[in-house]
PDB file of C-alpha atoms in Angstrom:
ATOM      1  CA  MET F   1     108.380  92.960  92.538  1.00  0.00           C
ATOM      2  CA  SER F   2     110.089  92.048  89.288  1.00  0.00           C
ATOM      3  CA  ARG F   3     108.482  93.728  86.300  1.00  0.00           C
ATOM      4  CA  ALA F   4     108.576  93.101  82.597  1.00  0.00           C
ATOM      5  CA  THR F   5     109.173  96.226  80.567  1.00  0.00           C
ATOM      6  CA  GLY F   6     107.586  99.111  82.439  1.00  0.00           C
ATOM      7  CA  GLN F   7     105.294 100.059  79.573  1.00  0.00           C
ATOM      8  CA  ASP F   8     103.924  96.524  79.076  1.00  0.00           C
ATOM      9  CA  SER F   9     103.315  96.238  82.796  1.00  0.00           C
ATOM     10  CA  ASP F  10     101.496  99.585  82.961  1.00  0.00           C
ATOM     11  CA  THR F  11      99.303  98.614  79.989  1.00  0.00           C
ATOM     12  CA  ALA F  12      98.439  95.299  81.663  1.00  0.00           C
ATOM     13  CA  ASP F  13      97.611  97.030  84.967  1.00  0.00           C
ATOM     14  CA  GLU F  14      95.420  99.554  83.141  1.00  0.00           C
ATOM     15  CA  ALA F  15      93.528  96.715  81.429  1.00  0.00           C
ATOM     16  CA  VAL F  16      92.985  95.010  84.797  1.00  0.00           C
ATOM     17  CA  ARG F  17      91.645  98.281  86.227  1.00  0.00           C
ATOM     18  CA  GLY F  18      89.201  98.351  83.297  1.00  0.00           C
ATOM     19  CA  THR F  19      87.689  95.031  84.412  1.00  0.00           C
ATOM     20  CA  CYS F  20      86.506  96.832  87.568  1.00  0.00           C
ATOM     21  CA  ASP F  21      84.201  99.071  85.478  1.00  0.00           C
ATOM     22  CA  ASP F  22      82.931  96.107  83.435  1.00  0.00           C
ATOM     23  CA  ALA F  23      81.948  94.171  86.557  1.00  0.00           C
ATOM     24  CA  SER F  24      80.211  97.164  88.158  1.00  0.00           C
ATOM     25  CA  VAL F  25      78.197  97.968  85.019  1.00  0.00           C
ATOM     26  CA  CYS F  26      77.121  94.314  84.710  1.00  0.00           C
ATOM     27  CA  LYS F  27      76.097  94.220  88.371  1.00  0.00           C
ATOM     28  CA  ARG F  28      74.113  97.435  88.038  1.00  0.00           C
ATOM     29  CA  PHE F  29      72.270  96.034  85.035  1.00  0.00           C
ATOM     30  CA  ALA F  30      71.433  92.750  86.802  1.00  0.00           C
ATOM     31  CA  VAL F  31      70.200  94.715  89.835  1.00  0.00           C
ATOM     32  CA  SER F  32      68.005  96.887  87.552  1.00  0.00           C
ATOM     33  CA  VAL F  33      66.357  93.727  86.162  1.00  0.00           C
ATOM     34  CA  GLY F  34      65.666  92.470  89.710  1.00  0.00           C
ATOM     35  CA  TYR F  35      68.202  89.678  90.281  1.00  0.00           C
ATOM     36  CA  TRP F  36      69.157  91.015  93.724  1.00  0.00           C
ATOM     37  CA  LYS F  37      68.803  94.289  95.643  1.00  0.00           C
ATOM     38  CA  ASP F  38      71.655  96.789  95.793  1.00  0.00           C
ATOM     39  CA  PRO F  39      70.557 100.403  96.209  1.00  0.00           C
ATOM     40  CA  TYR F  40      74.197 101.601  96.232  1.00  0.00           C
ATOM     41  CA  ILE F  41      75.654 100.268  92.954  1.00  0.00           C
ATOM     42  CA  GLN F  42      73.918 103.095  91.020  1.00  0.00           C
ATOM     43  CA  TYR F  43      76.267 105.614  92.692  1.00  0.00           C
ATOM     44  CA  PHE F  44      79.373 103.843  91.387  1.00  0.00           C
ATOM     45  CA  ALA F  45      78.501 102.451  87.972  1.00  0.00           C
ATOM     46  CA  ARG F  46      77.003 104.028  84.878  1.00  0.00           C
ATOM     47  CA  GLN F  47      73.983 102.456  83.247  1.00  0.00           C
ATOM     48  CA  ALA F  48      74.815  99.840  80.624  1.00  0.00           C
ATOM     49  CA  LYS F  49      74.606 101.115  77.057  1.00  0.00           C
ATOM     50  CA  GLU F  50      72.836  97.923  76.002  1.00  0.00           C
ATOM     51  CA  ARG F  51      71.074  94.984  77.628  1.00  0.00           C
ATOM     52  CA  LYS F  52      73.306  92.308  79.114  1.00  0.00           C
ATOM     53  CA  ALA F  53      72.559  88.736  78.058  1.00  0.00           C
ATOM     54  CA  PRO F  54      70.485  86.694  80.540  1.00  0.00           C
ATOM     55  CA  GLU F  55      73.315  84.164  81.005  1.00  0.00           C
ATOM     56  CA  ILE F  56      75.655  87.019  82.063  1.00  0.00           C
ATOM     57  CA  ASN F  57      73.069  88.243  84.572  1.00  0.00           C
ATOM     58  CA  ARG F  58      72.586  84.769  86.034  1.00  0.00           C
ATOM     59  CA  GLY F  59      76.342  84.312  86.238  1.00  0.00           C
ATOM     60  CA  TYR F  60      76.695  87.511  88.269  1.00  0.00           C
ATOM     61  CA  TYR F  61      73.740  86.476  90.419  1.00  0.00           C
ATOM     62  CA  ALA F  62      75.459  83.159  91.247  1.00  0.00           C
ATOM     63  CA  ARG F  63      78.745  84.970  91.981  1.00  0.00           C
ATOM     64  CA  VAL F  64      77.206  87.592  94.280  1.00  0.00           C
ATOM     65  CA  GLN F  65      74.980  85.137  96.143  1.00  0.00           C
ATOM     66  CA  GLY F  66      77.675  82.473  96.432  1.00  0.00           C
ATOM     67  CA  VAL F  67      80.260  84.843  97.925  1.00  0.00           C
ATOM     68  CA  ASN F  68      77.672  86.572 100.140  1.00  0.00           C
ATOM     69  CA  HIS F  69      76.489  83.282 101.651  1.00  0.00           C
ATOM     70  CA  LEU F  70      80.031  82.332 102.676  1.00  0.00           C
ATOM     71  CA  LEU F  71      80.749  85.835 103.947  1.00  0.00           C
ATOM     72  CA  ASN F  72      77.530  85.895 105.993  1.00  0.00           C
ATOM     73  CA  ALA F  73      78.309  82.436 107.406  1.00  0.00           C
ATOM     74  CA  PHE F  74      81.704  83.686 108.622  1.00  0.00           C
ATOM     75  CA  LEU F  75      80.094  86.720 110.285  1.00  0.00           C
ATOM     76  CA  LYS F  76      77.518  84.479 111.950  1.00  0.00           C
ATOM     77  CA  LYS F  77      80.148  82.009 113.147  1.00  0.00           C
ATOM     78  CA  THR F  78      82.291  84.779 114.662  1.00  0.00           C
ATOM     79  CA  GLU F  79      79.258  86.792 115.875  1.00  0.00           C
ATOM     80  CA  CYS F  80      80.766  89.717 113.895  1.00  0.00           C
ATOM     81  CA  LYS F  81      83.806  89.768 116.228  1.00  0.00           C
ATOM     82  CA  CYS F  82      86.070  89.667 113.201  1.00  0.00           C
ATOM     83  CA  GLN F  83      87.573  91.739 110.406  1.00  0.00           C
ATOM     84  CA  ILE F  84      87.093  91.440 106.647  1.00  0.00           C
ATOM     85  CA  ILE F  85      89.754  92.385 104.104  1.00  0.00           C
ATOM     86  CA  SER F  86      88.477  92.721 100.540  1.00  0.00           C
ATOM     87  CA  LEU F  87      91.438  92.433  98.159  1.00  0.00           C
ATOM     88  CA  GLY F  88      91.042  94.211  94.816  1.00  0.00           C
ATOM     89  CA  ALA F  89      87.644  95.420  96.039  1.00  0.00           C
ATOM     90  CA  GLY F  90      86.981  97.778  93.150  1.00  0.00           C
ATOM     91  CA  LEU F  91      83.606  99.527  93.416  1.00  0.00           C
ATOM     92  CA  ASP F  92      82.105  96.808  95.615  1.00  0.00           C
ATOM     93  CA  THR F  93      79.187  97.802  97.881  1.00  0.00           C
ATOM     94  CA  THR F  94      79.358  95.045 100.531  1.00  0.00           C
ATOM     95  CA  PHE F  95      80.110  97.460 103.397  1.00  0.00           C
ATOM     96  CA  TRP F  96      76.753  99.235 102.865  1.00  0.00           C
ATOM     97  CA  ARG F  97      74.849  95.933 102.655  1.00  0.00           C
ATOM     98  CA  LEU F  98      76.343  94.738 105.937  1.00  0.00           C
ATOM     99  CA  LYS F  99      75.566  98.091 107.589  1.00  0.00           C
ATOM    100  CA  ASP F 100      71.933  97.916 106.407  1.00  0.00           C
ATOM    101  CA  GLU F 101      71.626  94.338 107.696  1.00  0.00           C
ATOM    102  CA  SER F 102      73.283  95.254 111.047  1.00  0.00           C
ATOM    103  CA  ILE F 103      76.006  92.641 110.603  1.00  0.00           C
ATOM    104  CA  LEU F 104      79.098  94.820 110.252  1.00  0.00           C
ATOM    105  CA  PRO F 105      82.346  93.209 111.401  1.00  0.00           C
ATOM    106  CA  GLN F 106      84.565  95.089 113.846  1.00  0.00           C
ATOM    107  CA  LYS F 107      86.357  96.469 110.804  1.00  0.00           C
ATOM    108  CA  TYR F 108      85.873  96.171 107.051  1.00  0.00           C
ATOM    109  CA  PHE F 109      88.973  96.912 104.951  1.00  0.00           C
ATOM    110  CA  GLU F 110      89.238  97.339 101.187  1.00  0.00           C
ATOM    111  CA  VAL F 111      92.465  97.385  99.198  1.00  0.00           C
ATOM    112  CA  ASP F 112      92.829  98.290  95.520  1.00  0.00           C
ATOM    113  CA  PHE F 113      94.975 100.236  93.081  1.00  0.00           C
ATOM    114  CA  PRO F 114      95.280 103.888  94.247  1.00  0.00           C
ATOM    115  CA  SER F 115      93.592 105.159  91.055  1.00  0.00           C
ATOM    116  CA  ILE F 116      90.492 103.004  91.698  1.00  0.00           C
ATOM    117  CA  VAL F 117      90.452 103.987  95.368  1.00  0.00           C
ATOM    118  CA  ALA F 118      90.590 107.683  94.386  1.00  0.00           C
ATOM    119  CA  ARG F 119      87.502 107.256  92.181  1.00  0.00           C
ATOM    120  CA  LYS F 120      85.613 105.367  94.885  1.00  0.00           C
ATOM    121  CA  LEU F 121      86.438 108.007  97.502  1.00  0.00           C
ATOM    122  CA  TYR F 122      85.359 110.804  95.145  1.00  0.00           C
ATOM    123  CA  ASN F 123      81.959 109.090  94.773  1.00  0.00           C
ATOM    124  CA  ILE F 124      81.657 108.596  98.533  1.00  0.00           C
ATOM    125  CA  LYS F 125      82.512 112.243  99.257  1.00  0.00           C
ATOM    126  CA  SER F 126      80.128 113.624  96.644  1.00  0.00           C
ATOM    127  CA  LYS F 127      77.127 111.341  97.285  1.00  0.00           C
ATOM    128  CA  PRO F 128      75.374 111.564 100.689  1.00  0.00           C
ATOM    129  CA  PRO F 129      73.645 108.124 100.365  1.00  0.00           C
ATOM    130  CA  LEU F 130      77.194 106.659 100.428  1.00  0.00           C
ATOM    131  CA  SER F 131      78.826 108.952 103.006  1.00  0.00           C
ATOM    132  CA  LYS F 132      75.936 109.073 105.509  1.00  0.00           C
ATOM    133  CA  PRO F 133      76.042 105.343 106.469  1.00  0.00           C
ATOM    134  CA  ILE F 134      79.819 105.602 107.032  1.00  0.00           C
ATOM    135  CA  MET F 135      79.269 108.587 109.358  1.00  0.00           C
ATOM    136  CA  GLU F 136      76.469 106.734 111.163  1.00  0.00           C
ATOM    137  CA  ALA F 137      78.728 103.737 111.820  1.00  0.00           C
ATOM    138  CA  HIS F 138      81.603 105.966 112.984  1.00  0.00           C
ATOM    139  CA  SER F 139      81.990 106.508 116.729  1.00  0.00           C
ATOM    140  CA  GLY F 140      85.404 108.158 117.073  1.00  0.00           C
ATOM    141  CA  GLU F 141      86.192 111.838 116.796  1.00  0.00           C
ATOM    142  CA  SER F 142      88.382 112.068 113.713  1.00  0.00           C
ATOM    143  CA  LEU F 143      87.296 110.405 110.500  1.00  0.00           C
ATOM    144  CA  LEU F 144      90.017 110.406 107.860  1.00  0.00           C
ATOM    145  CA  LEU F 145      88.813 110.904 104.306  1.00  0.00           C
ATOM    146  CA  ASP F 146      91.251 112.289 101.785  1.00  0.00           C
ATOM    147  CA  SER F 147      91.863 111.705  98.086  1.00  0.00           C
ATOM    148  CA  HIS F 148      93.604 108.341  98.523  1.00  0.00           C
ATOM    149  CA  SER F 149      92.338 106.729 101.745  1.00  0.00           C
ATOM    150  CA  LEU F 150      89.446 106.455 104.179  1.00  0.00           C
ATOM    151  CA  ASP F 151      89.649 105.443 107.816  1.00  0.00           C
ATOM    152  CA  SER F 152      86.623 105.301 110.087  1.00  0.00           C
ATOM    153  CA  THR F 153      85.575 103.124 113.033  1.00  0.00           C
ATOM    154  CA  HIS F 154      84.264 100.229 110.936  1.00  0.00           C
ATOM    155  CA  TYR F 155      85.405 100.944 107.366  1.00  0.00           C
ATOM    156  CA  SER F 156      88.793 101.613 105.785  1.00  0.00           C
ATOM    157  CA  ILE F 157      89.773 101.944 102.139  1.00  0.00           C
ATOM    158  CA  ILE F 158      93.453 101.704 101.247  1.00  0.00           C
ATOM    159  CA  GLY F 159      95.250 102.389  97.975  1.00  0.00           C
ATOM    160  CA  ALA F 160      97.965  99.757  97.567  1.00  0.00           C
ATOM    161  CA  ASP F 161      99.352  97.204  95.109  1.00  0.00           C
ATOM    162  CA  LEU F 162      98.674  93.620  96.249  1.00  0.00           C
ATOM    163  CA  ARG F 163     102.051  92.674  94.786  1.00  0.00           C
ATOM    164  CA  ASN F 164     103.819  94.974  97.288  1.00  0.00           C
ATOM    165  CA  LEU F 165     102.982  93.151 100.515  1.00  0.00           C
ATOM    166  CA  LYS F 166     105.182  95.241 102.817  1.00  0.00           C
ATOM    167  CA  ASP F 167     103.498  98.494 101.789  1.00  0.00           C
ATOM    168  CA  MET F 168      99.997  96.951 101.959  1.00  0.00           C
ATOM    169  CA  GLU F 169     100.605  95.475 105.423  1.00  0.00           C
ATOM    170  CA  GLU F 170     101.957  98.779 106.761  1.00  0.00           C
ATOM    171  CA  LYS F 171      98.865 100.629 105.534  1.00  0.00           C
ATOM    172  CA  LEU F 172      96.471  98.006 106.950  1.00  0.00           C
ATOM    173  CA  LYS F 173      98.212  98.091 110.349  1.00  0.00           C
ATOM    174  CA  LYS F 174      98.141 101.894 110.370  1.00  0.00           C
ATOM    175  CA  PHE F 175      94.352 101.735 110.028  1.00  0.00           C
ATOM    176  CA  GLY F 176      93.893  99.164 112.797  1.00  0.00           C
ATOM    177  CA  MET F 177      94.199  95.699 111.256  1.00  0.00           C
ATOM    178  CA  ASP F 178      94.410  93.222 114.165  1.00  0.00           C
ATOM    179  CA  PRO F 179      96.160  89.931 113.264  1.00  0.00           C
ATOM    180  CA  GLN F 180      94.644  88.223 116.321  1.00  0.00           C
ATOM    181  CA  LEU F 181      91.050  88.824 115.204  1.00  0.00           C
ATOM    182  CA  PRO F 182      89.346  86.115 113.117  1.00  0.00           C
ATOM    183  CA  THR F 183      89.884  87.409 109.580  1.00  0.00           C
ATOM    184  CA  LEU F 184      88.053  86.828 106.308  1.00  0.00           C
ATOM    185  CA  LEU F 185      89.939  87.708 103.121  1.00  0.00           C
ATOM    186  CA  VAL F 186      87.967  87.943  99.876  1.00  0.00           C
ATOM    187  CA  ALA F 187      89.364  88.101  96.324  1.00  0.00           C
ATOM    188  CA  GLU F 188      87.099  88.118  93.248  1.00  0.00           C
ATOM    189  CA  CYS F 189      88.810  87.867  89.861  1.00  0.00           C
ATOM    190  CA  VAL F 190      92.020  89.212  91.386  1.00  0.00           C
ATOM    191  CA  LEU F 191      94.589  86.421  91.790  1.00  0.00           C
ATOM    192  CA  VAL F 192      94.241  85.416  88.127  1.00  0.00           C
ATOM    193  CA  TYR F 193      95.832  88.732  87.087  1.00  0.00           C
ATOM    194  CA  MET F 194      98.903  88.077  89.260  1.00  0.00           C
ATOM    195  CA  THR F 195     101.721  85.663  88.439  1.00  0.00           C
ATOM    196  CA  PRO F 196     101.608  82.371  90.419  1.00  0.00           C
ATOM    197  CA  GLU F 197     104.578  83.635  92.460  1.00  0.00           C
ATOM    198  CA  GLN F 198     102.785  86.884  93.328  1.00  0.00           C
ATOM    199  CA  SER F 199      99.468  85.266  94.265  1.00  0.00           C
ATOM    200  CA  GLY F 200     101.361  82.560  96.173  1.00  0.00           C
ATOM    201  CA  SER F 201     103.191  85.235  98.192  1.00  0.00           C
ATOM    202  CA  LEU F 202      99.879  86.983  98.969  1.00  0.00           C
ATOM    203  CA  LEU F 203      98.248  83.727 100.125  1.00  0.00           C
ATOM    204  CA  LYS F 204     101.326  82.811 102.192  1.00  0.00           C
ATOM    205  CA  TRP F 205     101.376  86.275 103.781  1.00  0.00           C
ATOM    206  CA  ALA F 206      97.688  85.933 104.751  1.00  0.00           C
ATOM    207  CA  ALA F 207      98.174  82.409 106.135  1.00  0.00           C
ATOM    208  CA  GLY F 208     101.220  83.536 108.130  1.00  0.00           C
ATOM    209  CA  THR F 209      99.652  86.743 109.453  1.00  0.00           C
ATOM    210  CA  PHE F 210      96.255  85.531 110.736  1.00  0.00           C
ATOM    211  CA  PRO F 211      96.111  82.406 112.975  1.00  0.00           C
ATOM    212  CA  THR F 212      92.321  82.238 112.555  1.00  0.00           C
ATOM    213  CA  ALA F 213      91.285  83.046 109.012  1.00  0.00           C
ATOM    214  CA  MET F 214      89.291  82.154 105.945  1.00  0.00           C
ATOM    215  CA  PHE F 215      90.137  83.007 102.330  1.00  0.00           C
ATOM    216  CA  ILE F 216      87.416  83.155  99.647  1.00  0.00           C
ATOM    217  CA  ASN F 217      88.531  83.276  96.013  1.00  0.00           C
ATOM    218  CA  TYR F 218      86.196  83.660  93.023  1.00  0.00           C
ATOM    219  CA  GLU F 219      87.743  83.305  89.578  1.00  0.00           C
ATOM    220  CA  GLN F 220      88.161  81.213  86.422  1.00  0.00           C
ATOM    221  CA  VAL F 221      88.570  77.425  86.339  1.00  0.00           C
ATOM    222  CA  ASN F 222      88.792  74.650  83.713  1.00  0.00           C
ATOM    223  CA  MET F 223      90.757  77.017  81.505  1.00  0.00           C
ATOM    224  CA  ALA F 224      92.631  74.326  79.559  1.00  0.00           C
ATOM    225  CA  ASP F 225      89.659  73.414  77.323  1.00  0.00           C
ATOM    226  CA  ARG F 226      88.534  75.190  74.140  1.00  0.00           C
ATOM    227  CA  PHE F 227      85.980  77.447  75.883  1.00  0.00           C
ATOM    228  CA  GLY F 228      88.660  78.456  78.383  1.00  0.00           C
ATOM    229  CA  GLN F 229      91.083  79.262  75.571  1.00  0.00           C
ATOM    230  CA  ILE F 230      88.490  81.506  73.909  1.00  0.00           C
ATOM    231  CA  MET F 231      88.017  83.354  77.226  1.00  0.00           C
ATOM    232  CA  VAL F 232      91.796  83.908  77.451  1.00  0.00           C
ATOM    233  CA  GLU F 233      91.994  85.115  73.821  1.00  0.00           C
ATOM    234  CA  ASN F 234      89.083  87.541  74.310  1.00  0.00           C
ATOM    235  CA  LEU F 235      90.826  89.113  77.274  1.00  0.00           C
ATOM    236  CA  GLN F 236      94.189  89.237  75.507  1.00  0.00           C
ATOM    237  CA  ARG F 237      92.566  91.219  72.705  1.00  0.00           C
ATOM    238  CA  ARG F 238      91.890  93.884  75.338  1.00  0.00           C
ATOM    239  CA  GLN F 239      95.541  93.753  76.526  1.00  0.00           C
ATOM    240  CA  CYS F 240      94.314  91.857  79.579  1.00  0.00           C
ATOM    241  CA  ASN F 241      96.755  89.067  80.313  1.00  0.00           C
ATOM    242  CA  LEU F 242      95.711  86.283  82.703  1.00  0.00           C
ATOM    243  CA  ALA F 243      99.156  85.982  84.293  1.00  0.00           C
ATOM    244  CA  GLY F 244      97.927  83.421  86.832  1.00  0.00           C
ATOM    245  CA  VAL F 245      95.896  81.175  84.555  1.00  0.00           C
ATOM    246  CA  GLU F 246      97.937  78.053  85.346  1.00  0.00           C
ATOM    247  CA  ALA F 247      96.351  77.903  88.822  1.00  0.00           C
ATOM    248  CA  CYS F 248      92.946  77.955  87.085  1.00  0.00           C
ATOM    249  CA  GLN F 249      93.305  74.642  85.239  1.00  0.00           C
ATOM    250  CA  SER F 250      91.017  72.681  87.573  1.00  0.00           C
ATOM    251  CA  LEU F 251      89.289  72.713  90.953  1.00  0.00           C
ATOM    252  CA  GLN F 252      92.202  70.581  92.106  1.00  0.00           C
ATOM    253  CA  SER F 253      94.793  73.180  91.051  1.00  0.00           C
ATOM    254  CA  GLN F 254      92.798  75.899  92.833  1.00  0.00           C
ATOM    255  CA  MET F 255      92.749  73.902  96.083  1.00  0.00           C
ATOM    256  CA  GLU F 256      96.405  72.909  95.709  1.00  0.00           C
ATOM    257  CA  ARG F 257      97.492  76.568  95.465  1.00  0.00           C
ATOM    258  CA  LEU F 258      95.724  77.316  98.761  1.00  0.00           C
ATOM    259  CA  ARG F 259      97.122  74.252 100.556  1.00  0.00           C
ATOM    260  CA  SER F 260     100.671  74.752  99.306  1.00  0.00           C
ATOM    261  CA  ASN F 261     100.731  78.323 100.644  1.00  0.00           C
ATOM    262  CA  GLY F 262      99.985  77.629 104.289  1.00  0.00           C
ATOM    263  CA  TRP F 263      96.230  77.034 104.411  1.00  0.00           C
ATOM    264  CA  GLU F 264      95.125  73.980 106.402  1.00  0.00           C
ATOM    265  CA  ALA F 265      91.886  73.014 104.688  1.00  0.00           C
ATOM    266  CA  ALA F 266      90.666  73.949 101.215  1.00  0.00           C
ATOM    267  CA  ASP F 267      87.685  73.230  98.981  1.00  0.00           C
ATOM    268  CA  ALA F 268      86.386  74.442  95.621  1.00  0.00           C
ATOM    269  CA  TRP F 269      83.092  74.309  93.751  1.00  0.00           C
ATOM    270  CA  ASP F 270      82.457  75.284  90.157  1.00  0.00           C
ATOM    271  CA  MET F 271      79.606  77.756  89.733  1.00  0.00           C
ATOM    272  CA  ILE F 272      77.233  75.094  88.392  1.00  0.00           C
ATOM    273  CA  LYS F 273      77.411  73.431  91.810  1.00  0.00           C
ATOM    274  CA  VAL F 274      77.107  76.781  93.593  1.00  0.00           C
ATOM    275  CA  TYR F 275      74.073  77.726  91.467  1.00  0.00           C
ATOM    276  CA  ASP F 276      72.447  74.337  92.139  1.00  0.00           C
ATOM    277  CA  ASN F 277      72.880  74.836  95.900  1.00  0.00           C
ATOM    278  CA  LEU F 278      71.549  78.371  96.154  1.00  0.00           C
ATOM    279  CA  PRO F 279      68.199  78.752  97.990  1.00  0.00           C
ATOM    280  CA  ARG F 280      65.715  77.175  95.597  1.00  0.00           C
ATOM    281  CA  ALA F 281      62.880  79.675  96.027  1.00  0.00           C
ATOM    282  CA  ASP F 282      65.100  82.587  95.012  1.00  0.00           C
ATOM    283  CA  VAL F 283      66.531  80.719  92.021  1.00  0.00           C
ATOM    284  CA  VAL F 284      62.956  79.985  90.851  1.00  0.00           C
ATOM    285  CA  ARG F 285      62.190  83.710  91.231  1.00  0.00           C
ATOM    286  CA  ILE F 286      65.179  84.928  89.197  1.00  0.00           C
ATOM    287  CA  GLU F 287      64.691  82.320  86.475  1.00  0.00           C
ATOM    288  CA  LYS F 288      61.328  83.951  85.738  1.00  0.00           C
ATOM    289  CA  LEU F 289      62.896  87.397  85.208  1.00  0.00           C
ATOM    290  CA  GLU F 290      64.189  86.744  81.689  1.00  0.00           C
ATOM    291  CA  PHE F 291      63.781  84.064  79.072  1.00  0.00           C
ATOM    292  CA  LEU F 292      67.020  82.119  78.712  1.00  0.00           C
ATOM    293  CA  ASP F 293      67.553  80.879  75.181  1.00  0.00           C
ATOM    294  CA  GLU F 294      71.188  79.806  75.604  1.00  0.00           C
ATOM    295  CA  LYS F 295      71.044  77.238  78.422  1.00  0.00           C
ATOM    296  CA  GLU F 296      74.210  75.556  77.155  1.00  0.00           C
ATOM    297  CA  LEU F 297      76.102  78.852  77.126  1.00  0.00           C
ATOM    298  CA  LEU F 298      75.060  79.508  80.730  1.00  0.00           C
ATOM    299  CA  GLU F 299      76.334  76.051  81.714  1.00  0.00           C
ATOM    300  CA  GLN F 300      79.648  76.672  79.931  1.00  0.00           C
ATOM    301  CA  LEU F 301      80.054  80.025  81.707  1.00  0.00           C
ATOM    302  CA  LEU F 302      79.246  78.531  85.117  1.00  0.00           C
ATOM    303  CA  LEU F 303      81.604  75.618  84.462  1.00  0.00           C
ATOM    304  CA  HIS F 304      84.480  78.035  83.854  1.00  0.00           C
ATOM    305  CA  TYR F 305      84.223  79.958  87.119  1.00  0.00           C
ATOM    306  CA  CYS F 306      84.506  78.692  90.666  1.00  0.00           C
ATOM    307  CA  ILE F 307      84.578  79.650  94.312  1.00  0.00           C
ATOM    308  CA  SER F 308      87.440  78.176  96.291  1.00  0.00           C
ATOM    309  CA  TRP F 309      87.895  78.729 100.000  1.00  0.00           C
ATOM    310  CA  ALA F 310      90.353  77.763 102.703  1.00  0.00           C
ATOM    311  CA  THR F 311      90.765  78.090 106.461  1.00  0.00           C
ATOM    312  CA  ARG F 312      93.336  78.372 109.194  1.00  0.00           C
ATOM    313  CA  ASP F 313      91.613  77.451 112.354  1.00  0.00           C
ATOM    314  CA  SER F 314      93.122  78.214 115.747  1.00  0.00           C
ATOM    315  CA  LEU F 315      89.634  79.064 117.085  1.00  0.00           C
ATOM    316  CA  ASN F 316      87.994  75.982 115.563  1.00  0.00           C
ATOM    317  CA  LEU F 317      85.800  77.829 113.078  1.00  0.00           C
ATOM    318  CA  GLY F 318      85.947  74.929 110.610  1.00  0.00           C
ATOM    319  CA  ALA F 319      82.219  74.781 110.033  1.00  0.00           C
ATOM    320  CA  ALA F 320      82.438  78.083 108.155  1.00  0.00           C
ATOM    321  CA  ALA F 321      84.321  76.256 105.413  1.00  0.00           C
ATOM    322  CA  SER F 322      83.006  72.726 105.677  1.00  0.00           C
ATOM    323  CA  SER F 323      79.286  73.512 105.772  1.00  0.00           C
ATOM    324  CA  TYR F 324      78.990  75.364 102.474  1.00  0.00           C
ATOM    325  CA  HIS F 325      76.006  73.088 101.707  1.00  0.00           C
ATOM    326  CA  HIS F 326      74.277  74.359 104.827  1.00  0.00           C
ATOM    327  CA  CYS F 327      75.122  78.045 104.568  1.00  0.00           C
ATOM    328  CA  LEU F 328      74.050  78.161 100.922  1.00  0.00           C
ATOM    329  CA  SER F 329      70.683  76.541 101.437  1.00  0.00           C
ATOM    330  CA  ASP F 330      69.722  78.388 104.645  1.00  0.00           C
TER     331      ASP F 330
END
């Protein structure tokens, strides 16, 4: 991977790692207010020092529900005979949710910077509510859990840089990644921190490795307008450079990136559309949790994030991508 000056690059990577804490704290706050249930986030994220604005909470609600509905639809379509690879997973708790709901895939992999992985593993080792479900789902003799990786029957955590594909692939294969299994790859606010060349290489690698696969990407969109520029400037003030922002100009540019890197079919919805298609009864419930004064701000936030998804379909799983309307409103 070509790097700018080493120091600049390290500063940028450190800032990206900081976004992991921000997201986890925001999720924990939204869970504490009642937007969705997640009994595990409390073991990874500290309590917020102050209340988060209602529009932030609703934005996270739409993100979590939108991604979960697609993920669940893939598991249903494959009858859990699949693997999931969460790229830049951070302190995500999806493995525990799937275990509780008895819909674990054959294997659930997470990949992130080694320093984030080390923190996550420390929490898992020191907190029985996290380690016990992993042990329960494990059927082999030897469970590997050291300071930089975890490998069990259904769950692996790998420390790797997504920009070093050879190293990442070697580690995934070592822990049992099966290219012939239907594979779901998930990236949330990850590709935007990579250059277009780096994210393109990652997407191309995934498309070339798994004949039957789906890629879900949650990140910014419509970044060319004034609100988008303010978002970029706010992040730059924290040394957080959106190296891949040019792919976030429109829904079209998001879909084009997927198609031009080996994916057969692609679609993208901004989060306004996702929010409007979430199960109505639950949206009515969460809208009663807090008074929302800034409806326009919520709309602007939702308009500047999107979920895009794409498929490669040797097993004819197309409905997982094409029926987002159906899987969201089930």
